[in-house]
Amino acid sequence: MADLKKEILKKLDRFQYSRGRREVFLDAVEHMALTIATKFDPLKQEERSDRIAEIVSNYKGQDGALFFMLQTDMLSLLKDIHQKPGDYLGELYMQIEAGNKNAGQYFTPYDVSKFMAAITLGEPPDKPFILNEPCCGSGGMVVAAADVLQSRGYNYTDKMLVVANDIDRHCVLMAYTQLSFAAVPAVVQWQNTLTRETWDTFYTPAYTLQASKFNRMLRNRESQM
C-alpha cells in the first residue's frame, strides 16, 4: 500500500506543468465516484455521464495516458479496502495539502479513527441499525467503524446502514468512493447538516443491492424524528 501511494504521488507530480496535484487528484476521485454512481445509482445518470466525459476531455495526449495510469493505481489502492481497511484517499488528500485549512479541515489518522470506534461502539446489536456521520470527511471514521464491527463478528454489509453528510463536495465524493469499495451500505449526501439543505445524494452499491430493506429503515427513522 505504501508503494502504491508513493507511485500515485509521483504521477501527480508529473502533471505539474499542466495543472496542480490537487486538481488532478480531485478529478480522479470524481471520475471514480461518478463511474460507480452511473452503474449502481439510477439518479442523475445523464448529468453524471456528461460530467465524466467533461473530466476526460480535459486530459489529452500524454496527460490522458498518465491520467488513466493514475486511475489504475488508485483503483488498485482501494480494491481491497474491505480486507485491508484504511482511509487511503483521506491520507493522500492531506499529503498533497489539498485540505481546506481555513475551514479547519484536518482528517483524523486511521489508527486514531479505529481506536475511537473501538472504545465508542459497544457490542454489535442483533438487529440492523443506522449509523449517522454528520461530517464525514473522506469516510475514514465510517470505514474504521465497519472495521471494528467486522472484527467483532458483525456483518456490516447486511445489517448496518450509514447516513453520511458533508458540506464539502470533494469530501462527499471521497467518502462515497471509499465506502463503495468497502461494501458499506450508505447514503452519502452533499449537505449542510445544520440546515439540512441538500445538493446531491449518492447511494453505494451495497445500498442499492438491498434498497428495499434500507429504504424501510430510512422511512422508519424519518417517522421517528
GROMACS .gro file of C-alpha atoms in nm:
model
  225
    1MET     CA    1   0.000   0.000   0.000
    2ALA     CA    2   0.283   0.239   0.085
    3ASP     CA    3   0.447   0.175  -0.252
    4LEU     CA    4   0.119   0.237  -0.434
    5LYS     CA    5   0.069   0.567  -0.253
    6LYS     CA    6   0.422   0.675  -0.344
    7GLU     CA    7   0.356   0.586  -0.708
    8ILE     CA    8   0.033   0.787  -0.705
    9LEU     CA    9   0.213   1.090  -0.561
   10LYS     CA   10   0.484   1.058  -0.827
   11LYS     CA   11   0.224   1.051  -1.104
   12LEU     CA   12   0.050   1.355  -0.959
   13ASP     CA   13   0.382   1.543  -0.965
   14ARG     CA   14   0.421   1.468  -1.336
   15PHE     CA   15   0.123   1.694  -1.408
   16GLN     CA   16   0.295   1.996  -1.253
   17TYR     CA   17   0.347   2.175  -1.586
   18SER     CA   18  -0.016   2.147  -1.695
   19ARG     CA   19  -0.220   2.154  -1.371
   20GLY     CA   20  -0.179   2.120  -0.995
   21ARG     CA   21  -0.170   1.798  -0.793
   22ARG     CA   22  -0.488   1.890  -0.608
   23GLU     CA   23  -0.686   1.945  -0.928
   24VAL     CA   24  -0.572   1.616  -1.082
   25PHE     CA   25  -0.634   1.417  -0.763
   26LEU     CA   26  -0.985   1.557  -0.723
   27ASP     CA   27  -1.062   1.495  -1.091
   28ALA     CA   28  -0.953   1.132  -1.049
   29VAL     CA   29  -1.168   1.089  -0.738
   30GLU     CA   30  -1.469   1.249  -0.905
   31HIS     CA   31  -1.424   1.029  -1.213
   32MET     CA   32  -1.420   0.715  -0.994
   33ALA     CA   33  -1.716   0.825  -0.784
   34LEU     CA   34  -1.934   0.919  -1.079
   35THR     CA   35  -1.841   0.600  -1.266
   36ILE     CA   36  -1.963   0.395  -0.969
   37ALA     CA   37  -2.276   0.608  -0.934
   38THR     CA   38  -2.375   0.572  -1.301
   39LYS     CA   39  -2.351   0.192  -1.271
   40PHE     CA   40  -2.536   0.146  -0.942
   41ASP     CA   41  -2.737   0.461  -0.876
   42PRO     CA   42  -3.039   0.537  -1.101
   43LEU     CA   43  -3.036   0.908  -1.018
   44LYS     CA   44  -2.888   1.173  -1.247
   45GLN     CA   45  -2.744   0.922  -1.494
   46GLU     CA   46  -2.719   1.163  -1.787
   47GLU     CA   47  -2.582   1.451  -1.581
   48ARG     CA   48  -2.315   1.235  -1.424
   49SER     CA   49  -2.216   1.071  -1.753
   50ASP     CA   50  -2.176   1.417  -1.906
   51ARG     CA   51  -1.951   1.523  -1.620
   52ILE     CA   52  -1.735   1.210  -1.664
   53ALA     CA   53  -1.691   1.295  -2.032
   54GLU     CA   54  -1.602   1.654  -1.939
   55ILE     CA   55  -1.330   1.538  -1.698
   56VAL     CA   56  -1.179   1.302  -1.957
   57SER     CA   57  -1.184   1.576  -2.222
   58ASN     CA   58  -0.950   1.787  -2.005
   59TYR     CA   59  -0.672   1.528  -2.033
   60LYS     CA   60  -0.529   1.490  -2.382
   61GLY     CA   61  -0.227   1.309  -2.527
   62GLN     CA   62   0.037   1.219  -2.267
   63ASP     CA   63  -0.173   1.371  -1.990
   64GLY     CA   64  -0.461   1.144  -2.091
   65ALA     CA   65  -0.244   0.831  -2.073
   66LEU     CA   66  -0.098   0.943  -1.740
   67PHE     CA   67  -0.446   1.016  -1.600
   68PHE     CA   68  -0.556   0.664  -1.697
   69MET     CA   69  -0.249   0.513  -1.522
   70LEU     CA   70  -0.317   0.726  -1.215
   71GLN     CA   71  -0.673   0.595  -1.202
   72THR     CA   72  -0.547   0.238  -1.234
   73ASP     CA   73  -0.315   0.289  -0.934
   74MET     CA   74  -0.595   0.445  -0.728
   75LEU     CA   75  -0.828   0.156  -0.809
   76SER     CA   76  -0.554  -0.090  -0.704
   77LEU     CA   77  -0.519   0.102  -0.378
   78LEU     CA   78  -0.890   0.079  -0.300
   79LYS     CA   79  -0.995  -0.259  -0.437
   80ASP     CA   80  -0.902  -0.450  -0.120
   81ILE     CA   81  -1.014  -0.185   0.132
   82HIS     CA   82  -1.275  -0.424   0.274
   83GLN     CA   83  -0.992  -0.665   0.365
   84LYS     CA   84  -0.725  -0.405   0.449
   85PRO     CA   85  -0.927  -0.112   0.582
   86GLY     CA   86  -0.784   0.238   0.583
   87ASP     CA   87  -0.854   0.598   0.491
   88TYR     CA   88  -0.643   0.587   0.176
   89LEU     CA   89  -0.795   0.879  -0.010
   90GLY     CA   90  -0.802   1.095   0.300
   91GLU     CA   91  -0.434   1.032   0.364
   92LEU     CA   92  -0.344   1.120   0.005
   93TYR     CA   93  -0.564   1.429   0.023
   94MET     CA   94  -0.376   1.559   0.324
   95GLN     CA   95  -0.035   1.457   0.185
   96ILE     CA   96  -0.083   1.675  -0.121
   97GLU     CA   97  -0.202   1.954   0.113
   98ALA     CA   98  -0.542   1.964  -0.050
   99GLY     CA   99  -0.729   2.013   0.277
  100ASN     CA  100  -0.903   2.344   0.344
  101LYS     CA  101  -0.711   2.470   0.646
  102ASN     CA  102  -0.924   2.784   0.664
  103ALA     CA  103  -1.224   2.561   0.730
  104GLY     CA  104  -1.034   2.357   0.989
  105GLN     CA  105  -1.019   2.060   0.755
  106TYR     CA  106  -0.781   1.803   0.904
  107PHE     CA  107  -0.860   1.436   0.859
  108THR     CA  108  -0.817   1.204   1.155
  109PRO     CA  109  -0.539   0.943   1.109
  110TYR     CA  110  -0.691   0.600   1.053
  111ASP     CA  111  -0.533   0.442   1.362
  112VAL     CA  112  -0.692   0.713   1.575
  113SER     CA  113  -1.027   0.666   1.399
  114LYS     CA  114  -1.015   0.292   1.466
  115PHE     CA  115  -0.924   0.347   1.832
  116MET     CA  116  -1.216   0.588   1.871
  117ALA     CA  117  -1.451   0.341   1.704
  118ALA     CA  118  -1.329   0.058   1.927
  119ILE     CA  119  -1.396   0.248   2.251
  120THR     CA  120  -1.722   0.405   2.130
  121LEU     CA  121  -1.901   0.109   1.975
  122GLY     CA  122  -2.044  -0.141   2.216
  123GLU     CA  123  -2.139  -0.498   2.142
  124PRO     CA  124  -2.294  -0.523   1.794
  125PRO     CA  125  -2.675  -0.524   1.811
  126ASP     CA  126  -2.871  -0.825   1.690
  127LYS     CA  127  -3.087  -0.618   1.456
  128PRO     CA  128  -2.988  -0.378   1.177
  129PHE     CA  129  -2.909  -0.023   1.283
  130ILE     CA  130  -2.833   0.319   1.133
  131LEU     CA  131  -2.500   0.492   1.190
  132ASN     CA  132  -2.504   0.869   1.137
  133GLU     CA  133  -2.189   1.060   1.037
  134PRO     CA  134  -2.278   1.433   1.012
  135CYS     CA  135  -1.933   1.549   0.900
  136CYS     CA  136  -1.793   1.250   0.715
  137GLY     CA  137  -1.480   1.393   0.551
  138SER     CA  138  -1.332   1.120   0.334
  139GLY     CA  139  -1.525   0.849   0.520
  140GLY     CA  140  -1.235   0.727   0.734
  141MET     CA  141  -1.437   0.719   1.055
  142VAL     CA  142  -1.707   0.508   0.890
  143VAL     CA  143  -1.453   0.266   0.743
  144ALA     CA  144  -1.299   0.234   1.091
  145ALA     CA  145  -1.642   0.163   1.246
  146ALA     CA  146  -1.707  -0.107   0.987
  147ASP     CA  147  -1.360  -0.248   1.052
  148VAL     CA  148  -1.424  -0.273   1.427
  149LEU     CA  149  -1.771  -0.423   1.386
  150GLN     CA  150  -1.640  -0.684   1.142
  151SER     CA  151  -1.364  -0.779   1.385
  152ARG     CA  152  -1.638  -0.843   1.643
  153GLY     CA  153  -1.825  -1.080   1.413
  154TYR     CA  154  -2.085  -0.833   1.286
  155ASN     CA  155  -2.183  -0.844   0.918
  156TYR     CA  156  -2.194  -0.471   0.848
  157THR     CA  157  -2.263  -0.521   0.476
  158ASP     CA  158  -2.602  -0.669   0.568
  159LYS     CA  159  -2.703  -0.505   0.896
  160MET     CA  160  -2.553  -0.154   0.915
  161LEU     CA  161  -2.685   0.143   0.721
  162VAL     CA  162  -2.474   0.459   0.717
  163VAL     CA  163  -2.608   0.809   0.657
  164ALA     CA  164  -2.303   1.028   0.594
  165ASN     CA  165  -2.307   1.400   0.518
  166ASP     CA  166  -2.054   1.672   0.443
  167ILE     CA  167  -2.073   2.031   0.323
  168ASP     CA  168  -1.764   1.983   0.103
  169ARG     CA  169  -1.848   1.807  -0.225
  170HIS     CA  170  -1.492   1.677  -0.265
  171CYS     CA  171  -1.521   1.503   0.072
  172VAL     CA  172  -1.856   1.354  -0.027
  173LEU     CA  173  -1.702   1.207  -0.342
  174MET     CA  174  -1.406   1.061  -0.150
  175ALA     CA  175  -1.633   0.913   0.115
  176TYR     CA  176  -1.870   0.769  -0.143
  177THR     CA  177  -1.582   0.608  -0.334
  178GLN     CA  178  -1.421   0.450  -0.028
  179LEU     CA  179  -1.750   0.330   0.123
  180SER     CA  180  -1.846   0.181  -0.214
  181PHE     CA  181  -1.525  -0.021  -0.232
  182ALA     CA  182  -1.559  -0.119   0.135
  183ALA     CA  183  -1.909  -0.260   0.064
  184VAL     CA  184  -2.068  -0.033   0.324
  185PRO     CA  185  -2.441   0.027   0.268
  186ALA     CA  186  -2.451   0.406   0.275
  187VAL     CA  187  -2.638   0.718   0.171
  188VAL     CA  188  -2.375   0.987   0.123
  189GLN     CA  189  -2.512   1.339   0.098
  190TRP     CA  190  -2.363   1.670  -0.006
  191GLN     CA  191  -2.544   1.857   0.263
  192ASN     CA  192  -2.533   2.134   0.521
  193THR     CA  193  -2.602   1.915   0.823
  194LEU     CA  194  -2.721   2.209   1.034
  195THR     CA  195  -2.979   2.344   0.789
  196ARG     CA  196  -3.034   2.009   0.612
  197GLU     CA  197  -3.006   2.183   0.275
  198THR     CA  198  -2.903   1.904   0.035
  199TRP     CA  199  -2.744   1.950  -0.308
  200ASP     CA  200  -2.673   1.589  -0.409
  201THR     CA  201  -2.715   1.233  -0.284
  202PHE     CA  202  -2.518   0.919  -0.363
  203TYR     CA  203  -2.610   0.557  -0.283
  204THR     CA  204  -2.335   0.297  -0.254
  205PRO     CA  205  -2.365  -0.034  -0.443
  206ALA     CA  206  -2.414  -0.220  -0.113
  207TYR     CA  207  -2.715   0.005  -0.050
  208THR     CA  208  -2.875  -0.024  -0.394
  209LEU     CA  209  -2.839  -0.403  -0.397
  210GLN     CA  210  -3.051  -0.415  -0.078
  211ALA     CA  211  -3.254  -0.100  -0.144
  212SER     CA  212  -3.595  -0.224  -0.027
  213LYS     CA  213  -3.464  -0.316   0.317
  214PHE     CA  214  -3.266   0.002   0.368
  215ASN     CA  215  -3.543   0.224   0.230
  216ARG     CA  216  -3.770   0.085   0.501
  217MET     CA  217  -3.509   0.163   0.764
  218LEU     CA  218  -3.485   0.523   0.640
  219ARG     CA  219  -3.863   0.565   0.636
  220ASN     CA  220  -3.888   0.433   0.992
  221ARG     CA  221  -3.609   0.667   1.101
  222GLU     CA  222  -3.779   0.971   0.947
  223SER     CA  223  -4.114   0.883   1.104
  224GLN     CA  224  -3.950   0.883   1.448
  225MET     CA  225  -3.776   1.220   1.404
   0.00000   0.00000   0.00000
